[in-house]
Short mmCIF file of C-alpha atoms in Angstrom, two decimals:
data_model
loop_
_atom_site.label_atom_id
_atom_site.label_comp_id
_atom_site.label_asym_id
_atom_site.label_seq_id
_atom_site.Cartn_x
_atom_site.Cartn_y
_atom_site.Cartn_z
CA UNK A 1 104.32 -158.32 48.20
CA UNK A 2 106.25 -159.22 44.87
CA UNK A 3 104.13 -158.70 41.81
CA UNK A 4 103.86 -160.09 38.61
CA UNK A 5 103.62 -158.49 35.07
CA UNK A 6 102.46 -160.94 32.28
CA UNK A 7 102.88 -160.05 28.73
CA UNK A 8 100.85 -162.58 26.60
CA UNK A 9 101.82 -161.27 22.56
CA UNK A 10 101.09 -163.16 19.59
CA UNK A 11 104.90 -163.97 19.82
CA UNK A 12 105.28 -165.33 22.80
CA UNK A 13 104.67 -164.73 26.32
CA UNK A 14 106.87 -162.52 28.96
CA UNK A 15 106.37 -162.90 32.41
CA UNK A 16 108.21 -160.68 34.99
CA UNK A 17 108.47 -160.82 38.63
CA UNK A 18 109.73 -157.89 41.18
CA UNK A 19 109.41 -157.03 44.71
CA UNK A 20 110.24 -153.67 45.66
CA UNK A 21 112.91 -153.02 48.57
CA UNK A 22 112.51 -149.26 49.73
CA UNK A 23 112.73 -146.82 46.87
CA UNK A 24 114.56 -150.09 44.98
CA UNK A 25 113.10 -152.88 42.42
CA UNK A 26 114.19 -156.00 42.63
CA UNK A 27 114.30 -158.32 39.40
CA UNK A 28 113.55 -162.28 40.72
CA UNK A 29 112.49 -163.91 37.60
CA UNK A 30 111.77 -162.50 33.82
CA UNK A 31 111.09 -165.66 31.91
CA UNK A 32 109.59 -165.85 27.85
CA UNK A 33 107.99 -168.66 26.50
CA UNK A 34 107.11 -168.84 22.37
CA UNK A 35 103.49 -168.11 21.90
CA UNK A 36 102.53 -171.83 19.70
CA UNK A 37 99.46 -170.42 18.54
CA UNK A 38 100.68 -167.01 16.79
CA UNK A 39 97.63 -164.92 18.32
CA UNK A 40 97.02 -163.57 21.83
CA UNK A 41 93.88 -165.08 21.96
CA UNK A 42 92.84 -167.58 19.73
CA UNK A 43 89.71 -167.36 18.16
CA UNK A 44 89.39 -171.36 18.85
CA UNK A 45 87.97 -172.66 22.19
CA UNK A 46 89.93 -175.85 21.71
CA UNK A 47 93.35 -173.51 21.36
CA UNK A 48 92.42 -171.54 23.96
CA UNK A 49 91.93 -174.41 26.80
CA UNK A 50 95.67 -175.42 25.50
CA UNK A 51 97.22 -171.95 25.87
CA UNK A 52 95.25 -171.63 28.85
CA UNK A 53 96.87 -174.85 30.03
CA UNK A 54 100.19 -173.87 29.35
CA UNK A 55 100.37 -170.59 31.01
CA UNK A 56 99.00 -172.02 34.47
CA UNK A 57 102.13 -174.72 34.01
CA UNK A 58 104.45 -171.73 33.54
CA UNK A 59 102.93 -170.12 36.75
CA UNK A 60 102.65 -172.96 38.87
CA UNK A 61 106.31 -174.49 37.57
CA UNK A 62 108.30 -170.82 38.38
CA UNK A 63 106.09 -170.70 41.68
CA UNK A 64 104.42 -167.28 40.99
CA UNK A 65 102.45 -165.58 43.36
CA UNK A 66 98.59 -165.55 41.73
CA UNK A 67 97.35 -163.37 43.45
CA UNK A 68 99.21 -160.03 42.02
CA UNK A 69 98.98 -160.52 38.62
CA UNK A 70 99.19 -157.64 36.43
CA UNK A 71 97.92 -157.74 32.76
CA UNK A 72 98.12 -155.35 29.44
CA UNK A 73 96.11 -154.99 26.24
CA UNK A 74 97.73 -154.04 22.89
CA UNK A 75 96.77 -151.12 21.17
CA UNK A 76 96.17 -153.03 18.01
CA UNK A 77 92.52 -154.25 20.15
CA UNK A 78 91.88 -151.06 21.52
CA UNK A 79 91.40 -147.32 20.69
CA UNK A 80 93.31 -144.29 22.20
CA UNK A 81 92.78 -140.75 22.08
CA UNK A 82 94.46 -138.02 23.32
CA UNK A 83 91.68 -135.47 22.72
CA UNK A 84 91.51 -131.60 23.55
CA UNK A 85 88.43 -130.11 25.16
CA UNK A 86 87.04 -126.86 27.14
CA UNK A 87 88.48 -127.14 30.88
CA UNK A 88 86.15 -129.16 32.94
CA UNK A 89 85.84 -130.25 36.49
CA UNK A 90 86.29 -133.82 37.20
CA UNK A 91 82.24 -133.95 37.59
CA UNK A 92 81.79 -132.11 34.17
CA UNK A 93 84.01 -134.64 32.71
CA UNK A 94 82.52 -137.70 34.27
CA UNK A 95 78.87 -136.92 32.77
CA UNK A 96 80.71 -135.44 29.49
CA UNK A 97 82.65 -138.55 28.60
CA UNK A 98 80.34 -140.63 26.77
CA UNK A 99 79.63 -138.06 24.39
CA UNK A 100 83.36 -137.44 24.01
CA UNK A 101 84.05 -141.39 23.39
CA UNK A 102 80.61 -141.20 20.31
CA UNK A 103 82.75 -138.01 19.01
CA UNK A 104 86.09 -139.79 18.66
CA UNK A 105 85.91 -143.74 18.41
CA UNK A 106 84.18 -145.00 15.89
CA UNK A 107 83.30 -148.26 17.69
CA UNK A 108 79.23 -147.93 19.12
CA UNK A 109 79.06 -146.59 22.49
CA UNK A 110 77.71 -149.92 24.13
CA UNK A 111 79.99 -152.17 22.40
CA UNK A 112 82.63 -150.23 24.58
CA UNK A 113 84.15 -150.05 28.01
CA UNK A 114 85.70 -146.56 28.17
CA UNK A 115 88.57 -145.21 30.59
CA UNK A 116 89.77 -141.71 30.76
CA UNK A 117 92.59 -140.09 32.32
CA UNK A 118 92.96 -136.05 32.55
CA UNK A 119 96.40 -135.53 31.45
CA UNK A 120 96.76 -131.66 31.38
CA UNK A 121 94.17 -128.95 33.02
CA UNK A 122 95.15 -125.50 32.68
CA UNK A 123 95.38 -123.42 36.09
CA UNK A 124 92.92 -120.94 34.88
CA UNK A 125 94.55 -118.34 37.16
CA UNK A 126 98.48 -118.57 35.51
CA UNK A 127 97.35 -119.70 32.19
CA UNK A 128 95.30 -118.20 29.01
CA UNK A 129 94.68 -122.11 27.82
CA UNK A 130 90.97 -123.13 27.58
CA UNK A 131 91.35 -126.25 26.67
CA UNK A 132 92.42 -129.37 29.16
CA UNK A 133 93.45 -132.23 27.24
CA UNK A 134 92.42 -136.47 28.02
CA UNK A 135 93.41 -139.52 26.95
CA UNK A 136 90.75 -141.44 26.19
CA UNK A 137 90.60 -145.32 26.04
CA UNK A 138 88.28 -147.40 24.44
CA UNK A 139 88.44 -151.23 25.06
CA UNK A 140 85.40 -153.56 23.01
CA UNK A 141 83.84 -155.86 25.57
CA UNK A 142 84.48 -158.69 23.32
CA UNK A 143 88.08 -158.35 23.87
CA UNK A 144 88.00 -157.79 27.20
CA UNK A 145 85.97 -160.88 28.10
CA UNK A 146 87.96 -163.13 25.17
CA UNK A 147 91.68 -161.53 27.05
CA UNK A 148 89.78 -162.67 30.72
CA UNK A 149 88.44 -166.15 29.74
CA UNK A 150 92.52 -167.17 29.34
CA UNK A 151 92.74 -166.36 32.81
CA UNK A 152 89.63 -167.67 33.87
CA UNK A 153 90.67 -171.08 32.29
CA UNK A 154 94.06 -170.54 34.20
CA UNK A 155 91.83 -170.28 37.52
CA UNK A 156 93.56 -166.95 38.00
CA UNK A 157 92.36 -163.18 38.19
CA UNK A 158 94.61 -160.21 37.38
CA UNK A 159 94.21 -157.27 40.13
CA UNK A 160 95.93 -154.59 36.92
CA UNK A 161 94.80 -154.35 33.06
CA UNK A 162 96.14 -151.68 31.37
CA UNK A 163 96.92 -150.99 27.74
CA UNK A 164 100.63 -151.98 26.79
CA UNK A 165 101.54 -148.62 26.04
CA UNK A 166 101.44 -147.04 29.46
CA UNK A 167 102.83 -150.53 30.87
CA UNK A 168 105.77 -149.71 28.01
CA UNK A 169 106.72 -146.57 28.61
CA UNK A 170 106.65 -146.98 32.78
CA UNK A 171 110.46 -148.16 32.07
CA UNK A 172 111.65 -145.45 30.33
CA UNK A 173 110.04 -142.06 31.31
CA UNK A 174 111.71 -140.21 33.94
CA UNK A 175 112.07 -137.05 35.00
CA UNK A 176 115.01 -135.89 33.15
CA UNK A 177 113.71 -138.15 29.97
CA UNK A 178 113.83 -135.37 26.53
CA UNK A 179 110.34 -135.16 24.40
CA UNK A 180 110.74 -138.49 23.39
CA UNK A 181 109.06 -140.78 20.45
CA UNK A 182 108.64 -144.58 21.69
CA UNK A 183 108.87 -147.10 19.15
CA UNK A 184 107.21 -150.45 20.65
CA UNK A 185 107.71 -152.84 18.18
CA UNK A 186 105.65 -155.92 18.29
CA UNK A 187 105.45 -158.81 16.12
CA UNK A 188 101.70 -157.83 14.43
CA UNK A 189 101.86 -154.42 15.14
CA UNK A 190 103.89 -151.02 16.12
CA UNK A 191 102.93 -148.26 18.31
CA UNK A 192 104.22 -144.82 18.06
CA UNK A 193 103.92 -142.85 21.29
CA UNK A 194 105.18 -139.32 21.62
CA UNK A 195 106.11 -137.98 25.61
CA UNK A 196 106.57 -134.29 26.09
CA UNK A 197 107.37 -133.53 29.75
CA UNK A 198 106.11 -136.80 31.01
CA UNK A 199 103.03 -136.15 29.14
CA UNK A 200 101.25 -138.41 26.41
CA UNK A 201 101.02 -136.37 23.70
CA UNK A 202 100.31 -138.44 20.47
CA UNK A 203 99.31 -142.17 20.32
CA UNK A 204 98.99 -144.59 17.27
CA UNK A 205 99.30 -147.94 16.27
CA UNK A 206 100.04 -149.49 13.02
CA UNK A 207 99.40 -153.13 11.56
CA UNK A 208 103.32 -153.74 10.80
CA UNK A 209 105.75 -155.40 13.44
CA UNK A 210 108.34 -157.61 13.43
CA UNK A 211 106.34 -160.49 11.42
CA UNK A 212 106.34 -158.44 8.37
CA UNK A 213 110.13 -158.64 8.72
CA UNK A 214 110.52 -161.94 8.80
CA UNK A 215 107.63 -163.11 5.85
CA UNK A 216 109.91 -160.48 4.17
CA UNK A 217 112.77 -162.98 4.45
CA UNK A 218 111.33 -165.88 3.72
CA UNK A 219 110.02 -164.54 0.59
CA UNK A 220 113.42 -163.22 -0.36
CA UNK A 221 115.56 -165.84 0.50
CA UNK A 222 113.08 -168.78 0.07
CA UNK A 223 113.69 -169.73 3.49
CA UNK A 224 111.59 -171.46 5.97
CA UNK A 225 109.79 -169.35 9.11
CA UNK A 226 112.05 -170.77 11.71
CA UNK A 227 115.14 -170.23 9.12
CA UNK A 228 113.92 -166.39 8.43
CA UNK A 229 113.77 -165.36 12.26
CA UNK A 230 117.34 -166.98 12.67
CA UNK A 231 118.60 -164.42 9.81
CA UNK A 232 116.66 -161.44 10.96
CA UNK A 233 117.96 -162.06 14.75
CA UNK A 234 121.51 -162.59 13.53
CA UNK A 235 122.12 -160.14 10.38
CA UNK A 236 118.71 -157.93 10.49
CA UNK A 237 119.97 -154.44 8.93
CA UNK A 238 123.52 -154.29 9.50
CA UNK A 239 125.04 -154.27 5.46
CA UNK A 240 128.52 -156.37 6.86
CA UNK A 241 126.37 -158.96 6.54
CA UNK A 242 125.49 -161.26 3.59
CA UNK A 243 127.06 -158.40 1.57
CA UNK A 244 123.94 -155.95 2.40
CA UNK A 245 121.76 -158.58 0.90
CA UNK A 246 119.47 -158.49 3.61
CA UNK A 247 119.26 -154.95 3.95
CA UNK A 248 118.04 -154.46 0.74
CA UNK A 249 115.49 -157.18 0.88
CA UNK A 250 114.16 -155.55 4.44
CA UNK A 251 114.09 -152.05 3.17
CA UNK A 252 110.63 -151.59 2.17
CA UNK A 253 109.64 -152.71 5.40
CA UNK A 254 111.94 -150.21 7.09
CA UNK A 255 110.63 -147.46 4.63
CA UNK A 256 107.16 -148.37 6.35
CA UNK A 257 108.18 -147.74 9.49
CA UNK A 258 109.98 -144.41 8.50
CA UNK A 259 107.58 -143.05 6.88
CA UNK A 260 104.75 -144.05 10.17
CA UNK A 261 107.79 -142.74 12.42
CA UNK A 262 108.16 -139.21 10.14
CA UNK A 263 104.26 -138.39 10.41
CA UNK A 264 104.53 -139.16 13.95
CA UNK A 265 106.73 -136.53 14.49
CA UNK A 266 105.53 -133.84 12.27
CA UNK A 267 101.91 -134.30 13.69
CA UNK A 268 103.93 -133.28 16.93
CA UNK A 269 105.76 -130.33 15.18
CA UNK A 270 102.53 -129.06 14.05
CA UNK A 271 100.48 -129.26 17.64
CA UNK A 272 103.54 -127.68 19.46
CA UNK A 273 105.50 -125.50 17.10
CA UNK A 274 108.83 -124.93 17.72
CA UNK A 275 109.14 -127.87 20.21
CA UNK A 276 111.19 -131.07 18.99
CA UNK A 277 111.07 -134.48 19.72
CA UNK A 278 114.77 -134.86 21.12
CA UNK A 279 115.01 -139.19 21.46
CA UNK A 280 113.73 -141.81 19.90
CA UNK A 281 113.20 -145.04 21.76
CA UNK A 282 112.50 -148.42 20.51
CA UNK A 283 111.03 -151.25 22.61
CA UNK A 284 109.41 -154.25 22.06
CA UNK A 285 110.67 -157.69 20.68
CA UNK A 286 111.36 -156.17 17.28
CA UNK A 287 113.83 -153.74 18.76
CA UNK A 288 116.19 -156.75 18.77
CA UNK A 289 116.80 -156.51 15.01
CA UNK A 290 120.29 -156.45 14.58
CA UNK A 291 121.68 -153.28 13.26
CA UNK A 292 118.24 -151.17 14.42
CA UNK A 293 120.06 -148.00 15.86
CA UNK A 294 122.53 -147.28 13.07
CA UNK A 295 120.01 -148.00 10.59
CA UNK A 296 117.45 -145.25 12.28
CA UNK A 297 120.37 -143.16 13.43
CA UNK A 298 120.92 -142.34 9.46
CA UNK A 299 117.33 -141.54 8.98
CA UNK A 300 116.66 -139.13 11.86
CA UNK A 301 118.33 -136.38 13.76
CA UNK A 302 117.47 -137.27 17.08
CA UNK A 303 119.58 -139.39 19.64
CA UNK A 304 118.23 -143.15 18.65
CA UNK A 305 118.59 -145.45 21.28
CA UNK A 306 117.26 -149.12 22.35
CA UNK A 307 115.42 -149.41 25.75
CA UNK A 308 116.37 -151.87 28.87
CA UNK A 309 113.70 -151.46 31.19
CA UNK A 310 115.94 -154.06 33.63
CA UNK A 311 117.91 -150.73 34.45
CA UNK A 312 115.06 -150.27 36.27
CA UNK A 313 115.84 -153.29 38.19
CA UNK A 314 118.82 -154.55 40.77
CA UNK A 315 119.22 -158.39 40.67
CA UNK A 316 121.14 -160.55 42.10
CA UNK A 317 123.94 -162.94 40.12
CA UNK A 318 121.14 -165.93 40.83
CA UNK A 319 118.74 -164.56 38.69
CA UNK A 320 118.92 -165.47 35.17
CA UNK A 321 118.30 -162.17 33.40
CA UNK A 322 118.08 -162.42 30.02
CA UNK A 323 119.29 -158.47 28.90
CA UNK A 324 120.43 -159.93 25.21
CA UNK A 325 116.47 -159.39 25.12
CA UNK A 326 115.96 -156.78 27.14
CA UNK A 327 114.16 -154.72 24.87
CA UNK A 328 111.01 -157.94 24.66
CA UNK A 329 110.30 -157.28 28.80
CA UNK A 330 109.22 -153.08 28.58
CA UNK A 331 106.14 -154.49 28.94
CA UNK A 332 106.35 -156.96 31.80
CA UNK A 333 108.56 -154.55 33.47
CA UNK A 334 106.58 -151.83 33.61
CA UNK A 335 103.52 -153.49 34.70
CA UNK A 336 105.46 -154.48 37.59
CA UNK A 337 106.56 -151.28 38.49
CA UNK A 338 103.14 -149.86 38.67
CA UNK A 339 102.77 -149.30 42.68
CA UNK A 340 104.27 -152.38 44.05
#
């Protein structure tokens, strides 16, 4: 059965669908539509019968299977922790986890639905470690029924929701992957995500994404929205162009994301000692900045690279893969390659 990941950001909207062939994924359409409305879900019931409305014509227009719809959340609406605690069973856990949630998200406990995934338990008999450690996930019931009344509206229910940072890192984590720091930059917001040994170790999300680039732009050029994401797309940070002009005017914003990306990875320094993040990864629709790696490559020791989840993927010359904006589909890829 082919399956369907659908990536609605306050940008626009990715949609990818794969069917999986053996041990192989096969790429049959990844299609992005502008978002007209500038939020994920807006706030107006009027807005959100039209977005609704446009998103069933996508699906019904492309021919998209409804029934295996997968879905993700941003962290910006949601809270993760990855959060240490004395070794449990998965019983002792289970009645322990509300009290965990009250001790680390400061959102009340029945405003919340709550998720929880062990990622490391010590083996008591080869290790002296007393602590296991969880990610714990947080989602506010008012986003959860605000993200499902779109789909209601679309007469469609998704079988997957996850957040958009396990859907974004699906792509890129393998087994021979270094202690890597994922950069998902979106156009509100950026999440830093640190993977040690295909382990989450650190999560956390910041209000700054691609947006901030472009008002950035405007304001220094006096140029119109539509003008400023031309420039950023075209010249971004690379100093050939516009005589560095650019670069200078986008280099507070890049300081931002520096500085987030720096306590990232001393936070992981400090948990795990002599360990080092090895790679950096950006994903995400800001990763298409022009001039992003050399930029971050002179700021950071580590390899700096931009992800293509469709390496993930075999096509064939039919389908119209757009991999000029590959790094915009980690998240519609990797919901797709959750358990076809």
């Amino acid at each position: 059965m082919n399956a369907v990941g659908f990536d609605l950001g306050s940008s626009s909207l990715k949609i990818m669908e794969a069917s999986k062939e053996g041990d192989k994924y096969r790429a049959l359409q990844a299609l992005e539509f502008a978002n007209p409305f500038g939020v994920m879900i807006p706030p107006d019931a009027a807005q959100l019968e039209q977005l609704a409305g446009m998103l069933k014509q996508v699906l019904h227009e492309h021919k998209l299977p409804l029934g295996s719809i997968r879905t993700a959340l941003p962290e910006s609406l949601i809270s993760t922790k990855i959060i240490s605690t004395p070794t449990l069973t998965d019983a002792e856990l289970a009645s322990a986890i509300d009290w965990l949630a009250e001790q680390h998200i400061a959102i009340p406990l029945e405003e919340l639905k709550i998720e929880y995934e062990v990622l490391y338990r010590p083996d008591k008999s080869k290790s002296n470690d007393q602590n296991m450690r969880v990610m714990l996930i947080g989602v506010p019931k008012r986003v959860v029924t605000s993200y499902l009344k779109v789909f209601e509206l679309m007469e469609v229910e998704p079988v997957v929701m996850e957040t958009q940072v396990l859907a974004a890192l699906r792509p890129v984590i393998n087994d021979q992957l270094p202690t890597t720091l994922l950069v998902h930059m979106g156009a509100s917001s950026t999440e830093l995500v640190i993977v040690h040994e295909r382990e989450i170790v650190f999560v956390y999300s910041f209000a700054s994404g691609g947006r901030l680039l472009t008002r950035s732009i405007e304001r220094g050029l006096n140029l119109d929205t539509q003008q400023a994401e031309e420039y950023k797309k075209s010249y971004g940070v690379d100093p050939q162009f516009l005589e560095g002009k650019l670069v200078r005017i986008l280099d507070p914003v890049m300081r931002l994301f520096v500085n987030e990306m720096q306590k990232a990875l001393q936070y992981f320094t400090g948990q795990f000692g002599t360990l080092r993040v090895k790679r950096i990864v950006f994903s995400g629709g800001g990763a298409n900045l022009q001039g992003i790696i050399p930029f971050f490559a002179s700021q950071f020791d580590q390899e700096v690279v931009v992800a293509n989840p469709f390496d993930r993927f075999v096509s064939d010359v039919k389908t119209p893969i757009p991999t000029d904006r590959a790094p915009s589909f980690d998240v519609s890829c990797g919901l797709v390659l959750r358990d076809i």
